[in-house]
PDB file of C-alpha atoms in Angstrom:
ATOM      1  CA  MET H   1      96.576  99.610 124.003  1.00 52.00           C
ATOM      2  CA  THR H   2      96.637  98.804 127.689  1.00 69.00           C
ATOM      3  CA  ALA H   3      99.954  97.664 129.124  1.00 84.00           C
ATOM      4  CA  TRP H   4      98.758  94.167 130.016  1.00 82.00           C
ATOM      5  CA  LEU H   5      97.524  93.504 126.473  1.00 85.00           C
ATOM      6  CA  HIS H   6     100.863  94.727 125.139  1.00 88.00           C
ATOM      7  CA  GLU H   7     102.687  92.322 127.436  1.00 93.00           C
ATOM      8  CA  LEU H   8     100.473  89.428 126.341  1.00 93.00           C
ATOM      9  CA  ARG H   9     101.240  90.216 122.700  1.00 92.00           C
ATOM     10  CA  LEU H  10     104.991  90.279 123.312  1.00 95.00           C
ATOM     11  CA  GLN H  11     104.765  87.038 125.269  1.00 96.00           C
ATOM     12  CA  ALA H  12     102.937  85.319 122.410  1.00 97.00           C
ATOM     13  CA  VAL H  13     105.741  86.269 120.005  1.00 97.00           C
ATOM     14  CA  LEU H  14     108.450  85.229 122.458  1.00 97.00           C
ATOM     15  CA  ASP H  15     106.730  81.847 122.860  1.00 97.00           C
ATOM     16  CA  VAL H  16     106.964  81.290 119.092  1.00 98.00           C
ATOM     17  CA  ILE H  17     110.638  82.244 119.101  1.00 97.00           C
ATOM     18  CA  ARG H  18     111.364  79.831 121.934  1.00 96.00           C
ATOM     19  CA  ASP H  19     109.495  77.043 120.123  1.00 96.00           C
ATOM     20  CA  ARG H  20     111.474  77.576 116.899  1.00 96.00           C
ATOM     21  CA  ALA H  21     114.810  77.990 118.759  1.00 96.00           C
ATOM     22  CA  PRO H  22     116.424  80.222 116.096  1.00 97.00           C
ATOM     23  CA  ARG H  23     120.075  81.255 116.210  1.00 96.00           C
ATOM     24  CA  SER H  24     119.418  84.529 114.354  1.00 97.00           C
ATOM     25  CA  VAL H  25     116.462  86.928 114.575  1.00 97.00           C
ATOM     26  CA  LEU H  26     115.440  90.003 112.573  1.00 97.00           C
ATOM     27  CA  ASP H  27     113.149  92.409 114.436  1.00 97.00           C
ATOM     28  CA  LEU H  28     111.637  94.422 111.580  1.00 97.00           C
ATOM     29  CA  GLY H  29     110.023  97.641 112.755  1.00 96.00           C
ATOM     30  CA  CYS H  30     111.673  97.228 116.158  1.00 96.00           C
ATOM     31  CA  GLY H  31     110.837 100.755 117.382  1.00 93.00           C
ATOM     32  CA  ASP H  32     112.046 101.431 120.917  1.00 93.00           C
ATOM     33  CA  GLY H  33     112.804  97.738 121.318  1.00 94.00           C
ATOM     34  CA  ASP H  34     110.162  96.340 123.672  1.00 94.00           C
ATOM     35  CA  LEU H  35     110.509  92.948 121.998  1.00 95.00           C
ATOM     36  CA  LEU H  36     114.176  93.127 121.029  1.00 95.00           C
ATOM     37  CA  VAL H  37     115.328  93.900 124.586  1.00 94.00           C
ATOM     38  CA  ARG H  38     113.412  90.870 125.840  1.00 93.00           C
ATOM     39  CA  ILE H  39     114.905  88.664 123.125  1.00 92.00           C
ATOM     40  CA  VAL H  40     118.429  89.722 124.045  1.00 91.00           C
ATOM     41  CA  GLY H  41     117.774  89.433 127.777  1.00 87.00           C
ATOM     42  CA  ASP H  42     115.784  86.200 127.914  1.00 82.00           C
ATOM     43  CA  ILE H  43     116.802  83.975 124.999  1.00 85.00           C
ATOM     44  CA  ALA H  44     120.223  82.691 123.939  1.00 86.00           C
ATOM     45  CA  ILE H  45     120.470  83.779 120.288  1.00 92.00           C
ATOM     46  CA  ASP H  46     123.709  84.301 118.388  1.00 93.00           C
ATOM     47  CA  ARG H  47     122.684  87.275 116.259  1.00 95.00           C
ATOM     48  CA  VAL H  48     119.886  89.840 116.570  1.00 96.00           C
ATOM     49  CA  VAL H  49     119.233  92.666 114.107  1.00 97.00           C
ATOM     50  CA  GLY H  50     116.709  95.451 114.662  1.00 97.00           C
ATOM     51  CA  VAL H  51     115.472  97.520 111.709  1.00 97.00           C
ATOM     52  CA  ASP H  52     113.399 100.694 111.963  1.00 96.00           C
ATOM     53  CA  LEU H  53     112.866 103.898 109.988  1.00 94.00           C
ATOM     54  CA  CYS H  54     113.023 106.147 113.064  1.00 95.00           C
ATOM     55  CA  GLU H  55     116.524 107.158 114.162  1.00 96.00           C
ATOM     56  CA  ARG H  56     115.194 108.504 117.465  1.00 96.00           C
ATOM     57  CA  SER H  57     113.616 105.167 118.294  1.00 96.00           C
ATOM     58  CA  LEU H  58     116.879 103.397 117.507  1.00 97.00           C
ATOM     59  CA  ALA H  59     118.776 105.846 119.718  1.00 96.00           C
ATOM     60  CA  ARG H  60     116.448 105.080 122.629  1.00 96.00           C
ATOM     61  CA  LEU H  61     116.864 101.386 121.928  1.00 96.00           C
ATOM     62  CA  ARG H  62     120.657 101.663 122.035  1.00 95.00           C
ATOM     63  CA  THR H  63     120.357 103.188 125.511  1.00 93.00           C
ATOM     64  CA  ARG H  64     118.075 100.379 126.624  1.00 93.00           C
ATOM     65  CA  LEU H  65     120.445  97.754 125.263  1.00 92.00           C
ATOM     66  CA  ASP H  66     123.373  99.338 127.094  1.00 87.00           C
ATOM     67  CA  ALA H  67     121.477  98.808 130.347  1.00 81.00           C
ATOM     68  CA  ALA H  68     120.238  95.316 129.519  1.00 74.00           C
ATOM     69  CA  ARG H  69     121.938  92.133 130.624  1.00 65.00           C
ATOM     70  CA  GLY H  70     121.901  89.666 127.781  1.00 66.00           C
ATOM     71  CA  HIS H  71     123.221  86.264 126.787  1.00 67.00           C
ATOM     72  CA  GLY H  72     126.108  87.540 124.681  1.00 73.00           C
ATOM     73  CA  SER H  73     124.096  88.027 121.482  1.00 81.00           C
ATOM     74  CA  THR H  74     125.611  90.072 118.682  1.00 91.00           C
ATOM     75  CA  VAL H  75     123.181  92.962 118.176  1.00 93.00           C
ATOM     76  CA  GLU H  76     123.011  95.261 115.150  1.00 95.00           C
ATOM     77  CA  LEU H  77     120.601  98.176 114.690  1.00 96.00           C
ATOM     78  CA  LEU H  78     119.847  99.516 111.229  1.00 96.00           C
ATOM     79  CA  CYS H  79     117.827 102.510 110.061  1.00 96.00           C
ATOM     80  CA  GLY H  80     115.958 101.218 107.034  1.00 95.00           C
ATOM     81  CA  SER H  81     112.680 100.344 105.359  1.00 94.00           C
ATOM     82  CA  LEU H  82     110.741  97.093 105.502  1.00 92.00           C
ATOM     83  CA  LEU H  83     110.264  97.500 101.766  1.00 94.00           C
ATOM     84  CA  ASP H  84     113.988  97.143 101.123  1.00 93.00           C
ATOM     85  CA  VAL H  85     115.501  94.823 103.721  1.00 94.00           C
ATOM     86  CA  PRO H  86     119.153  94.249 102.713  1.00 93.00           C
ATOM     87  CA  SER H  87     119.829  90.931 101.034  1.00 93.00           C
ATOM     88  CA  ARG H  88     122.801  90.396 103.380  1.00 93.00           C
ATOM     89  CA  PHE H  89     120.227  89.296 105.967  1.00 94.00           C
ATOM     90  CA  SER H  90     119.198  86.436 103.716  1.00 94.00           C
ATOM     91  CA  GLY H  91     119.149  83.132 105.545  1.00 90.00           C
ATOM     92  CA  PHE H  92     118.128  84.393 108.979  1.00 97.00           C
ATOM     93  CA  ASP H  93     116.270  81.819 111.039  1.00 97.00           C
ATOM     94  CA  CYS H  94     113.440  84.106 112.113  1.00 98.00           C
ATOM     95  CA  ALA H  95     111.949  87.526 111.361  1.00 98.00           C
ATOM     96  CA  VAL H  96     109.366  89.195 113.580  1.00 98.00           C
ATOM     97  CA  LEU H  97     107.077  92.112 112.768  1.00 97.00           C
ATOM     98  CA  VAL H  98     105.089  93.220 115.808  1.00 96.00           C
ATOM     99  CA  GLU H  99     102.252  95.658 115.012  1.00 93.00           C
ATOM    100  CA  THR H 100     104.159  96.885 111.967  1.00 93.00           C
ATOM    101  CA  ILE H 101     102.420  96.089 108.688  1.00 94.00           C
ATOM    102  CA  GLU H 102      99.447  98.346 109.504  1.00 93.00           C
ATOM    103  CA  HIS H 103     101.831 101.327 109.259  1.00 90.00           C
ATOM    104  CA  LEU H 104     102.385 100.558 105.562  1.00 93.00           C
ATOM    105  CA  ASP H 105     100.168 101.838 102.794  1.00 93.00           C
ATOM    106  CA  ALA H 106      98.096  98.899 101.601  1.00 92.00           C
ATOM    107  CA  ASP H 107      99.454  99.276  98.064  1.00 95.00           C
ATOM    108  CA  HIS H 108     102.975  98.724  99.461  1.00 95.00           C
ATOM    109  CA  LEU H 109     102.180  95.286 100.871  1.00 96.00           C
ATOM    110  CA  GLY H 110     103.346  93.614  97.663  1.00 96.00           C
ATOM    111  CA  ALA H 111     106.765  95.286  97.939  1.00 96.00           C
ATOM    112  CA  PHE H 112     106.901  94.283 101.608  1.00 96.00           C
ATOM    113  CA  GLU H 113     106.124  90.678 100.694  1.00 97.00           C
ATOM    114  CA  ARG H 114     108.883  90.578  98.087  1.00 97.00           C
ATOM    115  CA  SER H 115     111.389  92.206 100.440  1.00 97.00           C
ATOM    116  CA  VAL H 116     110.817  89.885 103.388  1.00 97.00           C
ATOM    117  CA  PHE H 117     109.495  86.614 101.953  1.00 98.00           C
ATOM    118  CA  GLN H 118     111.521  86.525  98.710  1.00 96.00           C
ATOM    119  CA  ARG H 119     114.739  88.502  99.221  1.00 96.00           C
ATOM    120  CA  VAL H 120     115.456  87.717 102.872  1.00 96.00           C
ATOM    121  CA  ARG H 121     113.316  84.556 103.143  1.00 98.00           C
ATOM    122  CA  PRO H 122     113.694  83.667 106.836  1.00 98.00           C
ATOM    123  CA  ALA H 123     112.832  80.142 107.897  1.00 98.00           C
ATOM    124  CA  THR H 124     110.111  81.590 110.163  1.00 98.00           C
ATOM    125  CA  VAL H 125     108.245  84.896 109.909  1.00 98.00           C
ATOM    126  CA  VAL H 126     105.992  86.095 112.748  1.00 98.00           C
ATOM    127  CA  VAL H 127     103.546  88.917 111.994  1.00 98.00           C
ATOM    128  CA  THR H 128     101.144  90.545 114.452  1.00 97.00           C
ATOM    129  CA  THR H 129      98.647  93.290 113.663  1.00 95.00           C
ATOM    130  CA  PRO H 130      95.611  94.810 115.401  1.00 94.00           C
ATOM    131  CA  ASN H 131      92.319  92.953 115.189  1.00 93.00           C
ATOM    132  CA  ALA H 132      89.752  95.544 114.124  1.00 90.00           C
ATOM    133  CA  GLU H 133      86.934  93.467 115.619  1.00 88.00           C
ATOM    134  CA  PHE H 134      88.339  94.137 119.115  1.00 87.00           C
ATOM    135  CA  ASN H 135      88.289  97.928 118.744  1.00 76.00           C
ATOM    136  CA  ASP H 136      84.851  98.291 120.314  1.00 79.00           C
ATOM    137  CA  LEU H 137      86.216  96.855 123.560  1.00 76.00           C
ATOM    138  CA  LEU H 138      89.034  99.434 123.506  1.00 80.00           C
ATOM    139  CA  GLY H 139      86.650 102.334 122.962  1.00 76.00           C
ATOM    140  CA  VAL H 140      87.925 103.036 119.428  1.00 75.00           C
ATOM    141  CA  PRO H 141      85.192 104.664 117.279  1.00 75.00           C
ATOM    142  CA  ARG H 142      84.181 102.704 114.189  1.00 74.00           C
ATOM    143  CA  HIS H 143      85.446 105.439 111.843  1.00 76.00           C
ATOM    144  CA  ARG H 144      88.929 105.621 113.427  1.00 79.00           C
ATOM    145  CA  PHE H 145      92.035 103.480 113.863  1.00 69.00           C
ATOM    146  CA  ARG H 146      93.872 102.831 117.127  1.00 75.00           C
ATOM    147  CA  HIS H 147      96.813 105.010 116.106  1.00 75.00           C
ATOM    148  CA  PRO H 148      96.895 108.000 113.741  1.00 78.00           C
ATOM    149  CA  ASP H 149      99.787 106.463 111.808  1.00 75.00           C
ATOM    150  CA  HIS H 150      97.875 103.270 110.987  1.00 84.00           C
ATOM    151  CA  ARG H 151      96.979 102.933 107.324  1.00 88.00           C
ATOM    152  CA  PHE H 152      94.587 100.028 107.824  1.00 92.00           C
ATOM    153  CA  GLU H 153      93.282  97.659 110.498  1.00 90.00           C
ATOM    154  CA  TRP H 154      91.913  94.282 109.441  1.00 95.00           C
ATOM    155  CA  ASP H 155      89.341  91.968 110.882  1.00 94.00           C
ATOM    156  CA  ARG H 156      90.413  88.359 111.330  1.00 96.00           C
ATOM    157  CA  ALA H 157      88.943  87.088 108.077  1.00 97.00           C
ATOM    158  CA  ARG H 158      90.815  89.739 106.052  1.00 96.00           C
ATOM    159  CA  PHE H 159      94.081  89.031 107.862  1.00 97.00           C
ATOM    160  CA  GLN H 160      93.754  85.300 107.291  1.00 98.00           C
ATOM    161  CA  ARG H 161      93.106  85.835 103.577  1.00 98.00           C
ATOM    162  CA  TRP H 162      96.232  87.988 103.300  1.00 98.00           C
ATOM    163  CA  ALA H 163      98.383  85.536 105.277  1.00 98.00           C
ATOM    164  CA  GLY H 164      97.102  82.581 103.282  1.00 98.00           C
ATOM    165  CA  GLY H 165      97.835  84.357 100.022  1.00 98.00           C
ATOM    166  CA  VAL H 166     101.389  85.198 101.060  1.00 98.00           C
ATOM    167  CA  ALA H 167     101.999  81.623 102.217  1.00 98.00           C
ATOM    168  CA  LYS H 168     100.707  80.153  98.958  1.00 98.00           C
ATOM    169  CA  ARG H 169     102.683  82.538  96.750  1.00 98.00           C
ATOM    170  CA  GLN H 170     105.936  82.201  98.684  1.00 98.00           C
ATOM    171  CA  GLY H 171     105.918  78.509  99.633  1.00 98.00           C
ATOM    172  CA  TYR H 172     105.367  78.842 103.381  1.00 98.00           C
ATOM    173  CA  ALA H 173     103.010  77.063 105.734  1.00 98.00           C
ATOM    174  CA  VAL H 174     101.024  79.487 107.921  1.00 98.00           C
ATOM    175  CA  SER H 175      98.891  79.387 111.048  1.00 98.00           C
ATOM    176  CA  CYS H 176      96.859  82.290 112.454  1.00 98.00           C
ATOM    177  CA  SER H 177      95.744  82.838 116.039  1.00 96.00           C
ATOM    178  CA  ASP H 178      94.156  85.400 118.356  1.00 96.00           C
ATOM    179  CA  ILE H 179      96.559  86.959 120.869  1.00 95.00           C
ATOM    180  CA  ALA H 180      96.446  89.582 123.634  1.00 91.00           C
ATOM    181  CA  GLY H 181      93.101  88.613 125.121  1.00 86.00           C
ATOM    182  CA  ARG H 182      90.527  86.219 123.681  1.00 83.00           C
ATOM    183  CA  HIS H 183      86.966  87.487 123.608  1.00 89.00           C
ATOM    184  CA  PRO H 184      84.575  84.628 122.721  1.00 90.00           C
ATOM    185  CA  ARG H 185      83.090  86.606 119.824  1.00 90.00           C
ATOM    186  CA  LEU H 186      85.611  89.325 118.944  1.00 92.00           C
ATOM    187  CA  GLY H 187      88.895  87.431 119.314  1.00 91.00           C
ATOM    188  CA  GLY H 188      92.052  89.031 120.667  1.00 92.00           C
ATOM    189  CA  ALA H 189      93.215  92.631 120.664  1.00 92.00           C
ATOM    190  CA  SER H 190      95.831  91.485 118.145  1.00 94.00           C
ATOM    191  CA  GLN H 191      96.155  88.610 115.722  1.00 96.00           C
ATOM    192  CA  MET H 192      99.259  86.663 114.772  1.00 98.00           C
ATOM    193  CA  ALA H 193     100.372  84.757 111.693  1.00 98.00           C
ATOM    194  CA  VAL H 194     103.336  82.384 111.926  1.00 98.00           C
ATOM    195  CA  PHE H 195     104.878  81.460 108.561  1.00 98.00           C
ATOM    196  CA  ASP H 196     107.276  78.500 108.371  1.00 98.00           C
ATOM    197  CA  LEU H 197     109.273  77.206 105.440  1.00 97.00           C
ATOM    198  CA  PRO H 198     108.568  73.457 105.254  1.00 93.00           C
ATOM    199  CA  GLY H 199     111.268  71.415 106.944  1.00 82.00           C
ATOM    200  CA  MET H 200     112.949  74.390 108.642  1.00 68.00           C
ATOM    201  CA  ASN H 201     112.625  75.851 112.165  1.00 54.00           C
ATOM    202  CA  GLN H 202     109.636  73.660 112.953  1.00 55.00           C
ATOM    203  CA  PRO H 203     108.364  73.926 116.527  1.00 53.00           C
ATOM    204  CA  MET H 204     109.985  71.450 118.866  1.00 44.00           C
ATOM    205  CA  THR H 205     107.882  68.696 120.389  1.00 37.00           C
ATOM    206  CA  GLN H 206     107.737  68.434 124.161  1.00 33.00           C
ATOM    207  CA  HIS H 207     110.229  65.579 123.944  1.00 31.00           C
ATOM    208  CA  ASP H 208     112.686  67.744 122.036  1.00 34.00           C
ATOM    209  CA  LYS H 209     112.539  70.736 124.405  1.00 32.00           C
ATOM    210  CA  VAL H 210     115.416  71.126 126.823  1.00 30.00           C
ATOM    211  CA  ALA H 211     114.368  71.882 130.405  1.00 22.00           C
TER     212      ALA H 211
END
């Protein structure tokens, strides 16, 4: 993925976070922290938790956080699985999963759904994943994925069916959009679903936003 598309994807997620104005954020599958460092540096949030399976990634993230200038957020990093997010994080305002679910085996998506949408149940959940329709523009052969660790890559119709099913089963409203470039026929390099519990963390209107 080219750097500019990556930046556009992160910006799209940050825009959602700013609109919802959460006080607590879970970055699930945070990796080296490209998003988490921006959250801590750019947005005033009381509590931020990053979760990832890779200890080396978390170690690199700790170094990045030491060098970052933030807004006084309390930051916790945890080595753990998306399939078993601790229930002590129940009640967080927002959870974000940036290019993460495609690293799960498809038959584990049910366990992921129960872990995040039932056990932890954030007011807002933001999920991005590659758009398989865009792969031709990136030079990815039809028989391959963008990354060797990907277990699947969905087209937009398949992603929307999955997101709609999760929303219906778990009592969320959901909206899907193309992000990271918008080809008129193939969509964006990535696609994003934003799940909101009705009546909680709704996006602010322009009148409500503070300049």
